[in-house]
mmCIF file of C-alpha atoms and ligand atoms in Angstrom:
data_model
loop_
_atom_site.group_PDB
_atom_site.id
_atom_site.type_symbol
_atom_site.label_atom_id
_atom_site.label_comp_id
_atom_site.label_asym_id
_atom_site.label_seq_id
_atom_site.Cartn_x
_atom_site.Cartn_y
_atom_site.Cartn_z
ATOM 1 C CA ASP A 1 81.429 73.856 117.314
ATOM 2 C CA ALA A 2 80.744 75.833 114.289
ATOM 3 C CA ALA A 3 77.752 77.694 114.830
ATOM 4 C CA LEU A 4 80.260 78.877 118.155
ATOM 5 C CA SER A 5 82.945 80.017 115.987
ATOM 6 C CA MET A 6 80.452 82.122 114.439
ATOM 7 C CA ALA A 7 79.111 83.981 116.834
ATOM 8 C CA VAL A 8 82.563 84.989 118.076
ATOM 9 C CA TYR A 9 83.625 85.553 114.639
ATOM 10 C CA ARG A 10 80.120 88.531 114.421
ATOM 11 C CA ASN A 11 81.077 89.772 117.346
ATOM 12 C CA LYS A 12 84.556 90.507 115.807
ATOM 13 C CA HIS A 13 83.954 91.767 112.348
ATOM 14 C CA ARG A 14 80.476 93.104 113.435
ATOM 15 C CA LEU A 15 82.073 96.465 111.700
ATOM 16 C CA VAL A 16 83.404 94.501 108.325
ATOM 17 C CA TYR A 17 79.466 93.678 107.072
ATOM 18 C CA ASP A 18 77.665 96.071 104.677
ATOM 19 C CA SER A 19 74.977 97.925 107.092
ATOM 20 C CA SER A 20 72.298 96.840 104.027
ATOM 21 C CA MET A 21 73.130 93.057 104.551
ATOM 22 C CA ASP A 22 72.079 90.542 107.485
ATOM 23 C CA PRO A 23 75.422 89.192 108.852
ATOM 24 C CA SER A 24 74.350 85.671 109.204
ATOM 25 C CA THR A 25 73.227 85.268 105.651
ATOM 26 C CA THR A 26 76.793 86.032 104.459
ATOM 27 C CA ASP A 27 77.986 83.619 107.304
ATOM 28 C CA GLN A 28 76.091 80.612 106.045
ATOM 29 C CA ALA A 29 77.226 81.439 102.633
ATOM 30 C CA VAL A 30 80.687 81.098 103.185
ATOM 31 C CA VAL A 31 80.114 78.342 105.701
ATOM 32 C CA THR A 32 78.632 76.761 102.476
ATOM 33 C CA ALA A 33 80.433 77.321 100.009
ATOM 34 C CA PHE A 34 83.462 75.858 101.789
ATOM 35 C CA ARG A 35 81.465 72.777 103.058
ATOM 36 C CA THR A 36 80.691 72.285 99.238
ATOM 37 C CA HIS A 37 83.966 72.744 98.229
ATOM 38 C CA SER A 38 82.672 75.327 95.550
ATOM 39 C CA LEU A 39 84.901 78.056 95.328
ATOM 40 C CA LYS A 40 83.871 80.069 92.222
ATOM 41 C CA GLY A 41 84.698 83.691 91.733
ATOM 42 C CA MET A 42 87.668 83.463 93.794
ATOM 43 C CA TYR A 43 90.720 84.961 92.629
ATOM 44 C CA ALA A 44 94.152 86.395 93.167
ATOM 45 C CA VAL A 45 95.454 89.472 93.016
ATOM 46 C CA PHE A 46 99.197 90.625 92.873
ATOM 47 C CA GLN A 47 100.767 93.316 95.025
ATOM 48 C CA PRO A 48 104.124 93.877 93.054
ATOM 49 C CA GLN A 49 107.186 94.813 95.466
ATOM 50 C CA ILE A 50 110.192 96.966 94.771
ATOM 51 C CA ASP A 51 114.099 97.297 95.996
ATOM 52 C CA ILE A 52 113.812 100.778 98.091
ATOM 53 C CA LYS A 53 117.426 101.058 97.051
ATOM 54 C CA THR A 54 117.735 100.348 93.400
ATOM 55 C CA GLY A 55 114.228 100.612 92.939
ATOM 56 C CA GLN A 56 113.675 97.383 90.721
ATOM 57 C CA LEU A 57 110.907 95.084 90.761
ATOM 58 C CA ILE A 58 111.983 91.999 92.705
ATOM 59 C CA GLY A 59 108.264 90.676 93.579
ATOM 60 C CA ALA A 60 104.566 89.888 95.031
ATOM 61 C CA GLU A 61 101.823 89.115 97.200
ATOM 62 C CA ALA A 62 99.223 87.346 95.959
ATOM 63 C CA LEU A 63 96.034 88.327 98.254
ATOM 64 C CA VAL A 64 93.245 86.500 97.682
ATOM 65 C CA ARG A 65 89.587 88.077 96.073
ATOM 66 C CA TRP A 66 86.516 86.922 96.023
ATOM 67 C CA GLN A 67 83.167 87.547 93.294
ATOM 68 C CA HIS A 68 80.365 85.568 95.352
ATOM 69 C CA PRO A 69 77.839 84.226 93.008
ATOM 70 C CA THR A 70 75.237 86.106 95.590
ATOM 71 C CA LEU A 71 77.044 88.209 97.899
ATOM 72 C CA GLY A 72 78.954 89.956 95.241
ATOM 73 C CA ALA A 73 82.515 91.099 96.069
ATOM 74 C CA LEU A 74 84.241 89.922 99.610
ATOM 75 C CA THR A 75 87.393 91.323 101.207
ATOM 76 C CA PRO A 76 90.111 88.821 102.657
ATOM 77 C CA ASP A 77 89.003 90.471 105.832
ATOM 78 C CA GLU A 78 84.867 89.160 105.504
ATOM 79 C CA PHE A 79 85.617 85.327 104.955
ATOM 80 C CA VAL A 80 89.234 84.376 105.927
ATOM 81 C CA PRO A 81 88.773 84.604 109.492
ATOM 82 C CA LEU A 82 86.177 83.126 109.726
ATOM 83 C CA VAL A 83 87.327 80.038 107.251
ATOM 84 C CA GLU A 84 90.598 79.369 108.929
ATOM 85 C CA LYS A 85 88.303 79.422 112.700
ATOM 86 C CA LEU A 86 85.914 76.560 110.922
ATOM 87 C CA GLY A 87 89.287 74.699 109.559
ATOM 88 C CA TYR A 88 88.798 75.483 105.714
ATOM 89 C CA ILE A 89 91.700 77.331 105.068
ATOM 90 C CA SER A 90 93.526 74.706 103.028
ATOM 91 C CA GLN A 91 91.114 75.157 100.445
ATOM 92 C CA ILE A 92 92.336 78.897 99.844
ATOM 93 C CA THR A 93 95.478 78.328 100.222
ATOM 94 C CA LYS A 94 95.929 75.778 97.667
ATOM 95 C CA LEU A 95 94.211 78.203 95.340
ATOM 96 C CA MET A 96 96.237 80.838 96.069
ATOM 97 C CA LEU A 97 99.822 78.973 96.086
ATOM 98 C CA ASN A 98 98.346 76.986 92.061
ATOM 99 C CA GLU A 99 97.826 80.932 91.355
ATOM 100 C CA ALA A 100 101.346 82.012 92.370
ATOM 101 C CA ILE A 101 103.128 79.281 91.163
ATOM 102 C CA ARG A 102 101.414 79.639 87.727
ATOM 103 C CA VAL A 103 102.524 83.002 87.048
ATOM 104 C CA SER A 104 105.928 82.531 88.582
ATOM 105 C CA ALA A 105 106.341 79.792 86.173
ATOM 106 C CA LEU A 106 104.137 82.121 83.249
ATOM 107 C CA LEU A 107 106.977 85.186 84.177
ATOM 108 C CA ARG A 108 110.260 83.090 84.653
ATOM 109 C CA LYS A 109 109.185 81.327 81.257
ATOM 110 C CA GLN A 110 109.585 84.965 79.273
ATOM 111 C CA ASN A 111 112.628 85.532 81.329
ATOM 112 C CA ARG A 112 111.477 88.341 83.767
ATOM 113 C CA PRO A 113 111.217 85.847 86.889
ATOM 114 C CA LEU A 114 109.584 87.586 90.475
ATOM 115 C CA VAL A 115 109.150 85.832 93.524
ATOM 116 C CA THR A 116 105.642 85.366 94.114
ATOM 117 C CA SER A 117 104.815 85.453 98.133
ATOM 118 C CA VAL A 118 101.591 83.353 99.149
ATOM 119 C CA ASN A 119 99.817 83.549 102.906
ATOM 120 C CA VAL A 120 99.606 80.773 105.215
ATOM 121 C CA SER A 121 98.566 80.040 108.837
ATOM 122 C CA VAL A 122 99.740 77.958 111.368
ATOM 123 C CA HIS A 123 97.051 75.835 110.363
ATOM 124 C CA ASP A 124 98.378 75.181 107.026
ATOM 125 C CA LEU A 125 101.959 74.085 108.231
ATOM 126 C CA ALA A 126 100.689 71.650 110.341
ATOM 127 C CA ASP A 127 99.048 69.752 107.581
ATOM 128 C CA PRO A 128 101.398 66.812 107.308
ATOM 129 C CA ASN A 129 100.036 66.679 103.732
ATOM 130 C CA PHE A 130 101.335 70.636 102.880
ATOM 131 C CA PHE A 131 104.889 70.289 102.284
ATOM 132 C CA GLU A 132 103.776 67.808 99.076
ATOM 133 C CA THR A 133 101.299 70.010 97.882
ATOM 134 C CA ILE A 134 103.400 72.477 97.577
ATOM 135 C CA LYS A 135 106.004 70.047 96.107
ATOM 136 C CA SER A 136 103.459 68.993 93.438
ATOM 137 C CA ALA A 137 102.264 72.431 92.771
ATOM 138 C CA VAL A 138 105.570 73.377 91.950
ATOM 139 C CA GLU A 139 106.042 70.433 89.784
ATOM 140 C CA HIS A 140 102.583 70.765 87.825
ATOM 141 C CA PHE A 141 103.278 74.403 86.579
ATOM 142 C CA LYS A 142 106.875 73.773 85.745
ATOM 143 C CA GLY A 143 107.895 75.868 88.413
ATOM 144 C CA GLU A 144 110.798 76.668 90.278
ATOM 145 C CA PHE A 145 110.820 76.809 94.055
ATOM 146 C CA CYS A 146 112.730 79.603 94.185
ATOM 147 C CA ASP A 147 110.476 81.657 93.338
ATOM 148 C CA LEU A 148 108.043 81.237 95.960
ATOM 149 C CA LYS A 149 107.709 82.513 99.594
ATOM 150 C CA LEU A 150 105.132 82.055 102.204
ATOM 151 C CA GLU A 151 103.939 84.710 104.076
ATOM 152 C CA LEU A 152 103.507 83.646 107.790
ATOM 153 C CA THR A 153 100.518 84.894 109.062
ATOM 154 C CA GLU A 154 99.833 84.690 112.777
ATOM 155 C CA THR A 155 96.024 85.110 113.479
ATOM 156 C CA SER A 156 95.632 82.067 116.035
ATOM 157 C CA PHE A 157 98.994 80.108 118.537
ATOM 158 C CA SER A 158 99.730 76.607 117.168
ATOM 159 C CA SER A 159 101.779 74.546 120.307
ATOM 160 C CA GLU A 160 102.967 72.576 116.936
ATOM 161 C CA ILE A 161 106.032 74.565 116.486
ATOM 162 C CA GLY A 162 108.050 71.371 116.551
ATOM 163 C CA HIS A 163 106.794 70.379 113.446
ATOM 164 C CA ILE A 164 105.929 73.467 112.005
ATOM 165 C CA SER A 165 109.485 74.195 112.338
ATOM 166 C CA ASP A 166 110.659 70.798 110.657
ATOM 167 C CA THR A 167 108.158 71.534 107.738
ATOM 168 C CA LEU A 168 109.944 75.293 106.947
ATOM 169 C CA VAL A 169 113.425 73.704 107.552
ATOM 170 C CA ARG A 170 112.274 70.899 104.751
ATOM 171 C CA LEU A 171 110.880 73.719 102.218
ATOM 172 C CA ASN A 172 113.933 75.901 103.113
ATOM 173 C CA GLU A 173 115.437 73.663 101.489
ATOM 174 C CA LEU A 174 114.230 73.138 98.423
ATOM 175 C CA GLY A 175 114.637 76.969 97.883
ATOM 176 C CA ILE A 176 111.147 78.443 99.329
ATOM 177 C CA LYS A 177 111.894 81.512 101.076
ATOM 178 C CA VAL A 178 109.638 82.427 104.664
ATOM 179 C CA SER A 179 108.646 85.553 105.751
ATOM 180 C CA ILE A 180 106.852 86.819 109.324
ATOM 181 C CA ASP A 181 104.156 88.333 108.272
ATOM 182 C CA ASP A 182 102.577 91.771 110.517
ATOM 183 C CA PHE A 183 105.599 91.273 113.156
ATOM 184 C CA GLY A 184 105.001 92.843 116.131
ATOM 185 C CA THR A 185 100.954 92.384 115.852
ATOM 186 C CA GLY A 186 99.140 89.324 117.283
ATOM 187 C CA TYR A 187 100.858 86.112 117.822
ATOM 188 C CA SER A 188 103.556 87.493 114.973
ATOM 189 C CA SER A 189 106.500 87.608 118.105
ATOM 190 C CA LEU A 190 110.122 87.696 118.512
ATOM 191 C CA ALA A 191 109.189 83.717 119.540
ATOM 192 C CA TYR A 192 108.416 83.166 116.371
ATOM 193 C CA LEU A 193 111.810 84.752 114.957
ATOM 194 C CA SER A 194 113.168 82.055 117.640
ATOM 195 C CA ALA A 195 112.051 78.976 116.238
ATOM 196 C CA PHE A 196 111.028 79.130 112.933
ATOM 197 C CA PRO A 197 113.741 79.323 110.273
ATOM 198 C CA ILE A 198 112.666 82.372 108.577
ATOM 199 C CA GLN A 199 114.680 85.070 105.980
ATOM 200 C CA GLU A 200 112.273 87.805 105.946
ATOM 201 C CA LEU A 201 110.289 89.823 108.665
ATOM 202 C CA LYS A 202 107.775 91.849 106.765
ATOM 203 C CA ILE A 203 106.336 94.915 109.091
ATOM 204 C CA ASP A 204 102.426 95.262 109.256
ATOM 205 C CA ARG A 205 100.765 98.433 107.564
ATOM 206 C CA ALA A 206 99.981 99.863 111.393
ATOM 207 C CA PHE A 207 103.335 101.013 111.877
ATOM 208 C CA VAL A 208 104.244 102.095 108.308
ATOM 209 C CA THR A 209 101.122 104.208 108.420
ATOM 210 C CA GLY A 210 101.778 107.262 109.667
ATOM 211 C CA MET A 211 105.463 106.888 110.942
ATOM 212 C CA VAL A 212 106.744 109.846 109.080
ATOM 213 C CA GLU A 213 103.770 112.167 111.922
ATOM 214 C CA HIS A 214 104.504 109.965 114.197
ATOM 215 C CA GLU A 215 108.130 109.704 116.107
ATOM 216 C CA LYS A 216 106.771 106.639 118.184
ATOM 217 C CA ASN A 217 105.813 104.466 114.770
ATOM 218 C CA CYS A 218 108.962 105.809 113.343
ATOM 219 C CA ASN A 219 111.141 104.264 116.359
ATOM 220 C CA ILE A 220 109.677 101.102 116.331
ATOM 221 C CA ILE A 221 110.320 100.078 113.085
ATOM 222 C CA ARG A 222 113.981 101.606 113.641
ATOM 223 C CA ALA A 223 114.308 99.404 116.046
ATOM 224 C CA THR A 224 112.786 96.577 113.913
ATOM 225 C CA LEU A 225 114.881 96.800 111.097
ATOM 226 C CA VAL A 226 117.971 97.016 114.107
ATOM 227 C CA LEU A 227 116.268 93.362 114.925
ATOM 228 C CA ALA A 228 116.494 92.633 112.014
ATOM 229 C CA ASP A 229 120.345 93.387 110.864
ATOM 230 C CA HIS A 230 120.870 91.747 113.590
ATOM 231 C CA LEU A 231 119.031 88.341 112.611
ATOM 232 C CA LYS A 232 120.296 88.674 108.903
ATOM 233 C CA LEU A 233 116.419 89.157 107.417
ATOM 234 C CA LYS A 234 115.209 90.697 104.473
ATOM 235 C CA THR A 235 112.746 93.749 105.954
ATOM 236 C CA VAL A 236 109.467 94.418 103.480
ATOM 237 C CA ALA A 237 107.897 97.305 105.030
ATOM 238 C CA GLU A 238 103.440 97.448 103.460
ATOM 239 C CA GLY A 239 101.444 100.237 103.555
ATOM 240 C CA VAL A 240 104.274 102.492 102.114
ATOM 241 C CA GLU A 241 100.953 105.093 100.946
ATOM 242 C CA ASP A 242 103.392 108.089 99.557
ATOM 243 C CA GLU A 243 107.082 109.086 98.572
ATOM 244 C CA LYS A 244 107.602 110.586 101.993
ATOM 245 C CA THR A 245 107.300 107.295 103.752
ATOM 246 C CA LEU A 246 109.223 105.547 101.248
ATOM 247 C CA THR A 247 111.732 108.199 101.732
ATOM 248 C CA LEU A 248 112.102 107.531 104.959
ATOM 249 C CA LEU A 249 111.918 103.763 104.958
ATOM 250 C CA ASP A 250 115.241 103.909 102.605
ATOM 251 C CA GLU A 251 117.089 106.416 105.477
ATOM 252 C CA LEU A 252 116.071 103.867 108.206
ATOM 253 C CA GLY A 253 117.913 101.331 106.007
ATOM 254 C CA CYS A 254 114.540 99.115 105.253
ATOM 255 C CA SER A 255 115.097 96.879 102.302
ATOM 256 C CA VAL A 256 111.764 96.556 100.322
ATOM 257 C CA ALA A 257 108.591 98.352 99.788
ATOM 258 C CA GLN A 258 105.004 97.633 99.185
ATOM 259 C CA GLY A 259 102.100 99.509 99.341
ATOM 260 C CA TYR A 260 99.655 101.569 96.813
ATOM 261 C CA PHE A 261 102.568 104.309 96.227
ATOM 262 C CA ILE A 262 104.049 101.538 93.973
ATOM 263 C CA SER A 263 100.196 99.759 93.296
ATOM 264 C CA LYS A 264 97.156 98.484 94.400
ATOM 265 C CA PRO A 265 97.447 94.652 94.118
ATOM 266 C CA LEU A 266 96.151 94.283 90.971
ATOM 267 C CA PRO A 267 94.405 91.475 88.428
ATOM 268 C CA GLU A 268 96.807 88.985 86.453
ATOM 269 C CA ALA A 269 96.454 90.841 83.446
ATOM 270 C CA GLU A 270 96.893 94.365 84.816
ATOM 271 C CA PHE A 271 99.506 93.143 86.959
ATOM 272 C CA LEU A 272 101.376 91.289 83.932
ATOM 273 C CA LYS A 273 100.763 94.692 81.783
ATOM 274 C CA PHE A 274 102.082 96.626 85.187
ATOM 275 C CA ILE A 275 105.835 94.591 84.880
ATOM 276 C CA ASP A 276 105.552 95.365 81.075
ATOM 277 C CA ASN A 277 105.044 99.172 81.666
ATOM 278 C CA TYR A 278 107.658 99.055 84.695
ATOM 279 C CA LEU A 279 110.084 97.209 82.456
ATOM 280 C CA ALA A 280 109.810 99.275 79.533
HETATM 281 P P1 LIG B 1 98.046 90.920 105.273
HETATM 282 O O1 LIG B 1 98.868 89.542 104.655
HETATM 283 O O2 LIG B 1 98.743 92.369 105.725
HETATM 284 O O3 LIG B 1 98.128 91.684 103.038
HETATM 285 C C1 LIG B 1 98.103 93.395 103.721
HETATM 286 C C2 LIG B 1 97.213 94.024 103.405
HETATM 287 O O4 LIG B 1 97.343 95.796 103.488
HETATM 288 C C3 LIG B 1 96.156 93.990 102.251
HETATM 289 O O5 LIG B 1 94.993 93.432 102.111
HETATM 290 C C4 LIG B 1 96.501 94.710 101.193
HETATM 291 O O6 LIG B 1 96.013 94.704 99.430
HETATM 292 C C5 LIG B 1 96.633 96.461 101.767
HETATM 293 N N1 LIG B 1 97.189 96.816 101.443
HETATM 294 C C6 LIG B 1 99.156 97.060 100.984
HETATM 295 N N2 LIG B 1 99.186 97.894 100.615
HETATM 296 C C7 LIG B 1 98.529 99.197 101.208
HETATM 297 C C8 LIG B 1 98.555 100.118 101.415
HETATM 298 O O7 LIG B 1 99.403 101.066 101.113
HETATM 299 N N3 LIG B 1 97.451 101.018 101.799
HETATM 300 C C9 LIG B 1 96.592 100.267 102.473
HETATM 301 N N4 LIG B 1 95.677 100.888 103.187
HETATM 302 N N5 LIG B 1 96.533 99.243 102.710
HETATM 303 C C10 LIG B 1 96.942 98.403 102.112
HETATM 304 P P2 LIG B 1 93.487 92.553 101.688
HETATM 305 O O8 LIG B 1 94.242 92.197 100.709
HETATM 306 O O9 LIG B 1 92.257 93.043 101.948
HETATM 307 O O10 LIG B 1 94.322 92.117 102.935
HETATM 308 C C11 LIG B 1 93.649 91.541 104.431
HETATM 309 C C12 LIG B 1 94.525 90.455 105.059
HETATM 310 O O11 LIG B 1 93.707 89.165 104.794
HETATM 311 C C13 LIG B 1 96.187 89.828 104.600
HETATM 312 O O12 LIG B 1 96.647 90.867 105.222
HETATM 313 C C14 LIG B 1 95.903 88.378 104.816
HETATM 314 O O13 LIG B 1 96.093 88.457 106.724
HETATM 315 C C15 LIG B 1 94.702 88.109 104.972
HETATM 316 N N6 LIG B 1 94.746 87.750 103.472
HETATM 317 C C16 LIG B 1 94.520 87.893 102.348
HETATM 318 N N7 LIG B 1 94.985 86.879 101.236
HETATM 319 C C17 LIG B 1 94.855 85.754 102.171
HETATM 320 C C18 LIG B 1 95.200 84.237 101.648
HETATM 321 O O14 LIG B 1 95.186 84.472 100.632
HETATM 322 N N8 LIG B 1 95.680 82.995 102.510
HETATM 323 C C19 LIG B 1 95.735 83.726 103.032
HETATM 324 N N9 LIG B 1 95.641 82.822 104.657
HETATM 325 N N10 LIG B 1 95.000 84.933 104.278
HETATM 326 C C20 LIG B 1 94.624 86.119 103.152
HETATM 327 CA CA1 LIG B 2 100.912 89.205 104.063
HETATM 328 CA CA1 LIG B 3 97.582 89.743 108.021
HETATM 329 CA CA1 LIG B 4 99.268 92.951 107.695
#
């Protein structure tokens, strides 16, 4: 139940809280906001992704931000896990899908199409309305299905593999791509590679950070890239913070990079300016 979930959450995330803030106040405010569907101050930021070989800008990941009316700025780590546990994640997913699809449609109209990725959880995919939610959002913003990618983030296990897989197949048929997020961590495992129709594998920041210094991380990435190659999957490395890492990823054959070295996640207006500059 909710109270228990909150206790679990607090225990697990004790360290993410600002020490000046009573954790239970934050949790309560977050729960209230979702119960009443008042997500005021929630918005999307966009982090660019580049093709490592050509340097071409090819996409962006949409990440949620929340300037809460009373709590101030909250990072996803402070509310996404709780919201997911309480079963309200679809509210965030809907908002993010709309934002990503709207921005993609806008860019396509300007003749510079870009794929935007949205983080979705197994809870989203198990929802029987998910397919229709996406379809109507694309139609509403007059977007293109091929401009949307879903990053499957695995924070919990789902037993509805069959149903999820069917939904992904239908989305694939529309032209929507699917990526496995945080590959190699949590539940994001080989089993999902085998069960789901996916086109891309995203290497977690935990392996990318320090790959230059730590041979072990480097070898894990090397092996992951071989695996992806055999499965004909595109590879994206997240958390690329310096040029050395980017060069090494290029040498190892990783296709796409995302990280502070290229750009931090940017609010829409700044993201559009970034694109202007990048293309200039
Ligand atoms: P993620 O999907 O693995 O996203 C990557 C995280 O790494 C983002 O943190 C991003 O800001 C951060 N990052 C990107 N490049 C760098 C870098 O070079 N160095 C470092 N140190 N960090 C970098 P963020 O935005 O705080 O999001 C954290 C997590 O929260 C995400 O991890 C994702 O699991 C979840 N999340 C964020 N937005 C959403 C959303 O809209 N829906 C859902 N379900 N989850 C979300
Ligand atoms: Ca992600
Ligand atoms: Ca994640
Ligand atoms: Ca990650």
